[in-house]
mmCIF file of C-alpha atoms and ligand atoms in Angstrom:
data_model
loop_
_atom_site.group_PDB
_atom_site.id
_atom_site.type_symbol
_atom_site.label_atom_id
_atom_site.label_comp_id
_atom_site.label_asym_id
_atom_site.label_seq_id
_atom_site.Cartn_x
_atom_site.Cartn_y
_atom_site.Cartn_z
ATOM 1 C CA UNK A 1 -171.070 85.436 -48.009
ATOM 2 C CA UNK A 2 -168.093 87.683 -48.752
ATOM 3 C CA UNK A 3 -167.278 87.607 -52.464
ATOM 4 C CA UNK A 4 -164.129 85.759 -53.490
ATOM 5 C CA UNK A 5 -161.047 87.490 -54.826
ATOM 6 C CA UNK A 6 -159.059 86.081 -57.718
ATOM 7 C CA UNK A 7 -155.893 88.112 -58.180
ATOM 8 C CA UNK A 8 -154.945 88.790 -61.784
ATOM 9 C CA UNK A 9 -151.128 88.605 -61.888
ATOM 10 C CA UNK A 10 -150.648 89.547 -65.575
ATOM 11 C CA UNK A 11 -148.706 92.659 -64.667
ATOM 12 C CA UNK A 12 -146.063 90.746 -62.749
ATOM 13 C CA UNK A 13 -145.367 89.151 -66.144
ATOM 14 C CA UNK A 14 -145.538 92.595 -67.771
ATOM 15 C CA UNK A 15 -142.526 93.659 -65.675
ATOM 16 C CA UNK A 16 -140.682 90.449 -66.541
ATOM 17 C CA UNK A 17 -141.416 90.826 -70.257
ATOM 18 C CA UNK A 18 -140.183 94.449 -70.195
ATOM 19 C CA UNK A 19 -136.712 92.886 -69.975
ATOM 20 C CA UNK A 20 -137.501 89.462 -71.451
ATOM 21 C CA UNK A 21 -135.899 87.967 -68.379
ATOM 22 C CA UNK A 22 -136.801 85.569 -65.558
ATOM 23 C CA UNK A 23 -137.915 87.973 -62.829
ATOM 24 C CA UNK A 24 -140.192 88.799 -61.167
ATOM 25 C CA UNK A 25 -141.471 85.240 -60.981
ATOM 26 C CA UNK A 26 -145.186 84.856 -61.517
ATOM 27 C CA UNK A 27 -144.978 81.536 -59.679
ATOM 28 C CA UNK A 28 -143.741 83.311 -56.542
ATOM 29 C CA UNK A 29 -146.462 85.916 -57.113
ATOM 30 C CA UNK A 30 -149.172 83.257 -57.320
ATOM 31 C CA UNK A 31 -147.991 81.534 -54.140
ATOM 32 C CA UNK A 32 -147.776 84.847 -52.257
ATOM 33 C CA UNK A 33 -151.312 85.796 -53.341
ATOM 34 C CA UNK A 34 -152.615 82.442 -52.154
ATOM 35 C CA UNK A 35 -150.775 82.732 -48.839
ATOM 36 C CA UNK A 36 -152.287 86.196 -48.341
ATOM 37 C CA UNK A 37 -155.779 84.733 -48.684
ATOM 38 C CA UNK A 38 -156.657 85.087 -52.379
ATOM 39 C CA UNK A 39 -159.257 82.564 -53.493
ATOM 40 C CA UNK A 40 -157.731 82.132 -56.923
ATOM 41 C CA UNK A 41 -155.262 83.303 -59.541
ATOM 42 C CA UNK A 42 -156.335 84.798 -62.856
ATOM 43 C CA UNK A 43 -154.136 85.284 -65.914
ATOM 44 C CA UNK A 44 -154.901 86.433 -69.444
ATOM 45 C CA UNK A 45 -153.104 84.543 -72.211
ATOM 46 C CA UNK A 46 -153.237 87.136 -74.971
ATOM 47 C CA UNK A 47 -152.769 86.342 -78.647
ATOM 48 C CA UNK A 48 -149.756 88.670 -78.764
ATOM 49 C CA UNK A 49 -148.255 87.131 -75.562
ATOM 50 C CA UNK A 50 -147.448 90.588 -74.257
ATOM 51 C CA UNK A 51 -147.284 89.377 -70.652
ATOM 52 C CA UNK A 52 -148.352 85.815 -69.800
ATOM 53 C CA UNK A 53 -146.632 83.097 -71.880
ATOM 54 C CA UNK A 54 -147.797 79.554 -72.646
ATOM 55 C CA UNK A 55 -145.163 78.157 -70.275
ATOM 56 C CA UNK A 56 -146.561 80.300 -67.436
ATOM 57 C CA UNK A 57 -149.913 78.558 -67.787
ATOM 58 C CA UNK A 58 -148.243 75.134 -67.591
ATOM 59 C CA UNK A 59 -146.240 76.105 -64.501
ATOM 60 C CA UNK A 60 -149.192 77.794 -62.811
ATOM 61 C CA UNK A 61 -151.306 74.703 -63.417
ATOM 62 C CA UNK A 62 -148.799 72.718 -61.340
ATOM 63 C CA UNK A 63 -148.365 75.306 -58.603
ATOM 64 C CA UNK A 64 -151.743 76.963 -57.992
ATOM 65 C CA UNK A 65 -153.622 75.087 -55.279
ATOM 66 C CA UNK A 66 -156.659 77.356 -55.023
ATOM 67 C CA UNK A 67 -158.260 78.077 -58.399
ATOM 68 C CA UNK A 68 -156.660 78.882 -61.738
ATOM 69 C CA UNK A 69 -158.757 81.015 -64.079
ATOM 70 C CA UNK A 70 -157.381 81.706 -67.552
ATOM 71 C CA UNK A 71 -158.833 84.522 -69.640
ATOM 72 C CA UNK A 72 -158.665 83.953 -73.383
ATOM 73 C CA UNK A 73 -160.478 84.481 -76.665
ATOM 74 C CA UNK A 74 -162.710 81.743 -78.062
ATOM 75 C CA UNK A 75 -160.185 80.968 -80.863
ATOM 76 C CA UNK A 76 -159.241 77.398 -81.775
ATOM 77 C CA UNK A 77 -155.654 78.084 -80.686
ATOM 78 C CA UNK A 78 -156.670 79.249 -77.213
ATOM 79 C CA UNK A 79 -159.274 76.573 -76.639
ATOM 80 C CA UNK A 80 -156.639 73.995 -77.658
ATOM 81 C CA UNK A 81 -154.234 75.349 -75.014
ATOM 82 C CA UNK A 82 -156.970 75.204 -72.376
ATOM 83 C CA UNK A 83 -157.839 71.617 -73.276
ATOM 84 C CA UNK A 84 -154.150 70.668 -72.881
ATOM 85 C CA UNK A 85 -153.427 72.521 -69.639
ATOM 86 C CA UNK A 86 -156.858 72.176 -67.999
ATOM 87 C CA UNK A 87 -157.159 75.271 -65.806
ATOM 88 C CA UNK A 88 -160.032 75.166 -63.306
ATOM 89 C CA UNK A 89 -161.845 77.871 -65.255
ATOM 90 C CA UNK A 90 -161.684 79.670 -68.569
ATOM 91 C CA UNK A 91 -163.084 83.174 -68.950
ATOM 92 C CA UNK A 92 -163.876 84.000 -72.550
ATOM 93 C CA UNK A 93 -162.985 87.605 -73.365
ATOM 94 C CA UNK A 94 -162.774 89.743 -76.508
ATOM 95 C CA UNK A 95 -159.391 90.878 -77.749
ATOM 96 C CA UNK A 96 -158.293 93.660 -80.025
ATOM 97 C CA UNK A 97 -154.554 93.549 -80.815
ATOM 98 C CA UNK A 98 -154.170 97.341 -80.494
ATOM 99 C CA UNK A 99 -155.939 97.726 -77.140
ATOM 100 C CA UNK A 100 -154.041 98.660 -73.979
ATOM 101 C CA UNK A 101 -156.334 96.380 -71.978
ATOM 102 C CA UNK A 102 -159.620 94.534 -72.558
ATOM 103 C CA UNK A 103 -162.012 97.211 -73.740
ATOM 104 C CA UNK A 104 -165.401 95.761 -72.903
ATOM 105 C CA UNK A 105 -167.455 92.615 -72.750
ATOM 106 C CA UNK A 106 -167.612 89.916 -75.380
ATOM 107 C CA UNK A 107 -170.232 90.358 -78.109
ATOM 108 C CA UNK A 108 -171.877 86.990 -77.480
ATOM 109 C CA UNK A 109 -174.919 87.719 -79.634
ATOM 110 C CA UNK A 110 -172.723 88.684 -82.605
ATOM 111 C CA UNK A 111 -170.336 85.696 -82.333
ATOM 112 C CA UNK A 112 -172.745 83.151 -80.948
ATOM 113 C CA UNK A 113 -171.746 79.981 -82.822
ATOM 114 C CA UNK A 114 -168.004 80.361 -82.237
ATOM 115 C CA UNK A 115 -168.565 81.051 -78.548
ATOM 116 C CA UNK A 116 -171.074 78.228 -78.061
ATOM 117 C CA UNK A 117 -168.688 75.746 -79.724
ATOM 118 C CA UNK A 118 -165.838 76.868 -77.452
ATOM 119 C CA UNK A 119 -168.067 76.530 -74.374
ATOM 120 C CA UNK A 120 -169.137 73.017 -75.410
ATOM 121 C CA UNK A 121 -165.513 71.859 -75.902
ATOM 122 C CA UNK A 122 -164.263 73.422 -72.652
ATOM 123 C CA UNK A 123 -167.125 72.033 -70.562
ATOM 124 C CA UNK A 124 -166.664 68.579 -72.086
ATOM 125 C CA UNK A 125 -163.108 68.669 -70.707
ATOM 126 C CA UNK A 126 -164.425 69.503 -67.222
ATOM 127 C CA UNK A 127 -163.399 73.171 -67.364
ATOM 128 C CA UNK A 128 -165.729 75.711 -65.745
ATOM 129 C CA UNK A 129 -166.689 78.417 -68.259
ATOM 130 C CA UNK A 130 -167.292 82.090 -67.568
ATOM 131 C CA UNK A 131 -168.025 84.727 -70.212
ATOM 132 C CA UNK A 132 -167.009 88.370 -69.772
ATOM 133 C CA UNK A 133 -169.967 90.542 -70.804
ATOM 134 C CA UNK A 134 -171.166 94.099 -70.482
ATOM 135 C CA UNK A 135 -174.028 94.538 -67.998
ATOM 136 C CA UNK A 136 -176.634 94.151 -70.778
ATOM 137 C CA UNK A 137 -179.487 91.625 -70.630
ATOM 138 C CA UNK A 138 -179.201 90.515 -74.297
ATOM 139 C CA UNK A 139 -175.538 89.564 -73.800
ATOM 140 C CA UNK A 140 -176.239 87.832 -70.484
ATOM 141 C CA UNK A 141 -179.077 85.810 -72.036
ATOM 142 C CA UNK A 142 -176.841 84.865 -74.975
ATOM 143 C CA UNK A 143 -174.074 83.747 -72.568
ATOM 144 C CA UNK A 144 -176.651 81.553 -70.844
ATOM 145 C CA UNK A 145 -177.861 80.101 -74.174
ATOM 146 C CA UNK A 146 -174.231 79.422 -75.131
ATOM 147 C CA UNK A 147 -173.942 77.216 -72.031
ATOM 148 C CA UNK A 148 -171.739 79.372 -69.780
ATOM 149 C CA UNK A 149 -171.925 78.559 -66.082
ATOM 150 C CA UNK A 150 -170.890 82.053 -65.035
ATOM 151 C CA UNK A 151 -170.781 85.565 -66.392
ATOM 152 C CA UNK A 152 -168.239 88.149 -65.379
ATOM 153 C CA UNK A 153 -169.729 91.622 -65.612
ATOM 154 C CA UNK A 154 -167.440 94.212 -67.155
ATOM 155 C CA UNK A 155 -167.022 97.048 -64.671
ATOM 156 C CA UNK A 156 -164.860 99.207 -66.961
ATOM 157 C CA UNK A 157 -167.446 101.951 -67.346
ATOM 158 C CA UNK A 158 -168.019 102.158 -63.574
ATOM 159 C CA UNK A 159 -164.251 102.153 -63.017
ATOM 160 C CA UNK A 160 -163.777 105.003 -65.456
ATOM 161 C CA UNK A 161 -166.373 107.082 -63.601
ATOM 162 C CA UNK A 162 -164.663 106.519 -60.242
ATOM 163 C CA UNK A 163 -161.033 106.752 -61.301
ATOM 164 C CA UNK A 164 -160.117 110.158 -59.925
ATOM 165 C CA UNK A 165 -161.411 112.125 -56.954
ATOM 166 C CA UNK A 166 -162.745 114.726 -59.409
ATOM 167 C CA UNK A 167 -164.662 112.086 -61.365
ATOM 168 C CA UNK A 168 -166.073 110.665 -58.138
ATOM 169 C CA UNK A 169 -167.901 113.854 -57.152
ATOM 170 C CA UNK A 170 -170.888 115.793 -58.520
ATOM 171 C CA UNK A 171 -172.032 114.628 -61.955
ATOM 172 C CA UNK A 172 -169.435 111.822 -61.948
ATOM 173 C CA UNK A 173 -170.777 110.497 -58.637
ATOM 174 C CA UNK A 174 -174.341 110.512 -59.968
ATOM 175 C CA UNK A 175 -173.311 108.658 -63.132
ATOM 176 C CA UNK A 176 -171.326 106.110 -61.104
ATOM 177 C CA UNK A 177 -174.442 105.434 -58.980
ATOM 178 C CA UNK A 178 -176.445 104.872 -62.191
ATOM 179 C CA UNK A 179 -173.778 102.418 -63.370
ATOM 180 C CA UNK A 180 -173.899 100.527 -60.038
ATOM 181 C CA UNK A 181 -177.653 100.164 -60.573
ATOM 182 C CA UNK A 182 -177.062 98.834 -64.113
ATOM 183 C CA UNK A 183 -174.617 96.254 -62.696
ATOM 184 C CA UNK A 184 -177.087 95.356 -59.927
ATOM 185 C CA UNK A 185 -179.920 94.771 -62.448
ATOM 186 C CA UNK A 186 -177.619 92.740 -64.688
ATOM 187 C CA UNK A 187 -176.598 90.631 -61.671
ATOM 188 C CA UNK A 188 -180.252 89.943 -60.877
ATOM 189 C CA UNK A 189 -180.961 88.978 -64.505
ATOM 190 C CA UNK A 190 -178.023 86.564 -64.483
ATOM 191 C CA UNK A 191 -178.987 85.008 -61.172
ATOM 192 C CA UNK A 192 -182.553 84.415 -62.410
ATOM 193 C CA UNK A 193 -181.073 82.469 -65.325
ATOM 194 C CA UNK A 194 -179.068 80.335 -62.877
ATOM 195 C CA UNK A 195 -175.729 81.919 -63.768
ATOM 196 C CA UNK A 196 -173.034 82.573 -61.177
ATOM 197 C CA UNK A 197 -172.064 86.254 -61.197
ATOM 198 C CA UNK A 198 -168.514 87.610 -61.129
ATOM 199 C CA UNK A 199 -167.296 91.123 -61.864
ATOM 200 C CA UNK A 200 -164.079 92.828 -62.796
ATOM 201 C CA UNK A 201 -162.032 95.337 -64.700
ATOM 202 C CA UNK A 202 -160.551 98.547 -63.371
ATOM 203 C CA UNK A 203 -161.598 97.849 -59.789
ATOM 204 C CA UNK A 204 -159.657 99.455 -56.948
ATOM 205 C CA UNK A 205 -159.543 99.648 -53.150
ATOM 206 C CA UNK A 206 -161.560 102.855 -53.491
ATOM 207 C CA UNK A 207 -164.347 101.730 -55.836
ATOM 208 C CA UNK A 208 -164.929 98.025 -55.081
ATOM 209 C CA UNK A 209 -167.188 98.660 -52.042
ATOM 210 C CA UNK A 210 -170.500 99.516 -53.767
ATOM 211 C CA UNK A 211 -170.136 96.466 -56.045
ATOM 212 C CA UNK A 212 -169.222 94.159 -53.141
ATOM 213 C CA UNK A 213 -172.566 95.236 -51.633
ATOM 214 C CA UNK A 214 -174.481 93.661 -54.564
ATOM 215 C CA UNK A 215 -175.610 90.293 -53.143
ATOM 216 C CA UNK A 216 -175.481 88.349 -56.422
ATOM 217 C CA UNK A 217 -171.782 89.057 -57.070
ATOM 218 C CA UNK A 218 -169.774 86.153 -55.696
ATOM 219 C CA UNK A 219 -166.344 86.776 -57.227
ATOM 220 C CA UNK A 220 -164.047 89.610 -58.259
ATOM 221 C CA UNK A 221 -161.105 89.427 -60.656
ATOM 222 C CA UNK A 222 -158.766 92.299 -59.852
ATOM 223 C CA UNK A 223 -155.252 92.882 -61.148
ATOM 224 C CA UNK A 224 -153.707 96.212 -62.025
ATOM 225 C CA UNK A 225 -154.630 98.040 -58.828
ATOM 226 C CA UNK A 226 -153.332 95.258 -56.576
ATOM 227 C CA UNK A 227 -150.027 94.924 -58.442
ATOM 228 C CA UNK A 228 -149.659 98.728 -58.437
ATOM 229 C CA UNK A 229 -150.139 98.861 -54.670
ATOM 230 C CA UNK A 230 -147.780 95.914 -54.235
ATOM 231 C CA UNK A 231 -144.938 98.063 -55.595
ATOM 232 C CA UNK A 232 -145.182 100.135 -52.412
ATOM 233 C CA UNK A 233 -146.441 97.784 -49.699
ATOM 234 C CA UNK A 234 -145.551 94.309 -50.972
ATOM 235 C CA UNK A 235 -147.819 91.785 -52.672
ATOM 236 C CA UNK A 236 -149.102 90.005 -49.558
ATOM 237 C CA UNK A 237 -150.146 93.274 -47.913
ATOM 238 C CA UNK A 238 -151.732 94.543 -51.159
ATOM 239 C CA UNK A 239 -153.831 91.374 -51.457
ATOM 240 C CA UNK A 240 -154.885 91.530 -47.801
ATOM 241 C CA UNK A 241 -155.972 95.155 -48.212
ATOM 242 C CA UNK A 242 -158.158 94.254 -51.207
ATOM 243 C CA UNK A 243 -159.722 91.331 -49.338
ATOM 244 C CA UNK A 244 -160.535 93.761 -46.508
ATOM 245 C CA UNK A 245 -162.014 96.347 -48.924
ATOM 246 C CA UNK A 246 -164.293 93.650 -50.380
ATOM 247 C CA UNK A 247 -165.256 92.427 -46.902
ATOM 248 C CA UNK A 248 -166.161 95.936 -45.745
ATOM 249 C CA UNK A 249 -168.224 96.591 -48.896
ATOM 250 C CA UNK A 250 -170.055 93.282 -48.610
ATOM 251 C CA UNK A 251 -171.121 94.293 -45.065
ATOM 252 C CA UNK A 252 -173.596 96.625 -46.805
ATOM 253 C CA UNK A 253 -175.377 93.815 -48.651
ATOM 254 C CA UNK A 254 -179.155 94.106 -48.589
HETATM 255 N N1 LIG B 301 -161.542 90.593 -65.733
HETATM 256 C C1 LIG B 301 -161.263 90.502 -67.046
HETATM 257 C C2 LIG B 301 -162.169 89.692 -67.906
HETATM 258 C C3 LIG B 301 -160.135 91.132 -67.597
HETATM 259 O O1 LIG B 301 -159.887 91.018 -68.926
HETATM 260 C C4 LIG B 301 -159.267 91.838 -66.741
HETATM 261 C C5 LIG B 301 -158.015 92.445 -67.295
HETATM 262 O O2 LIG B 301 -157.186 91.442 -67.789
HETATM 263 C C6 LIG B 301 -159.592 91.892 -65.378
HETATM 264 C C7 LIG B 301 -160.746 91.289 -64.898
HETATM 265 C C8 LIG B 301 -158.730 92.613 -64.399
HETATM 266 O O3 LIG B 301 -158.724 93.977 -64.683
HETATM 267 P P1 LIG B 301 -157.804 94.955 -63.860
HETATM 268 O O4 LIG B 301 -156.384 94.588 -64.149
HETATM 269 O O5 LIG B 301 -158.166 96.311 -64.388
HETATM 270 O O6 LIG B 301 -158.131 94.779 -62.405
#
């Protein structure tokens, strides 16, 4: 089956927050993504509220008809918001206030009790729980022990290696292939544990193909690249192009 695409629309809110105004509307963005064939909408409610605001989550909950996935830390504040607004899914992520974007997977082994408690509370409210982890077996096993139903593999390192044409050739190409293998092995480990496997971070039209070919990966969360392309071709077209890139890549599944 072709992996699903959840479009992360944080950066529509980034443009709005640059002026602290009302446009562009993330509600319009969500509807356009759905109409273009996205399987879901992902947003990250950050502690510093640099893009998505609490009110956005409430409005999106009413409007999104496909699947609403909210990324957040495992803090009491965030879990409380999730329990009130009841998104379809919560993805637990790490957060460092000074980072430009999420820097890597959650350290589940190092913060096990806090994460397990958050998972228990979210699942008790009927919310599907995913944990964003690096492609490392100890973190995947800890996510499973904490009760997560899904892991999202952090593809940041792979994305970094494939970012520019220069990086994608020679030594960079070899290292990217090694990283794809690491993600493939991690996907197999997760599947053996009964976890659903998603992936995301830094993915683009150019680099998603080899990951879409990994049979265990059933979902991608992709944001910045789609919103960047939307500036030039419009959001609907940008979403359709990403769906096509995933479909083409998944044609190479073993
Ligand atoms: N998945 C997770 C867990 C993330 O934190 C992010 C960034 O918010 C993404 C996917 C999407 O990353 P990008 O915007 O680079 O596509």
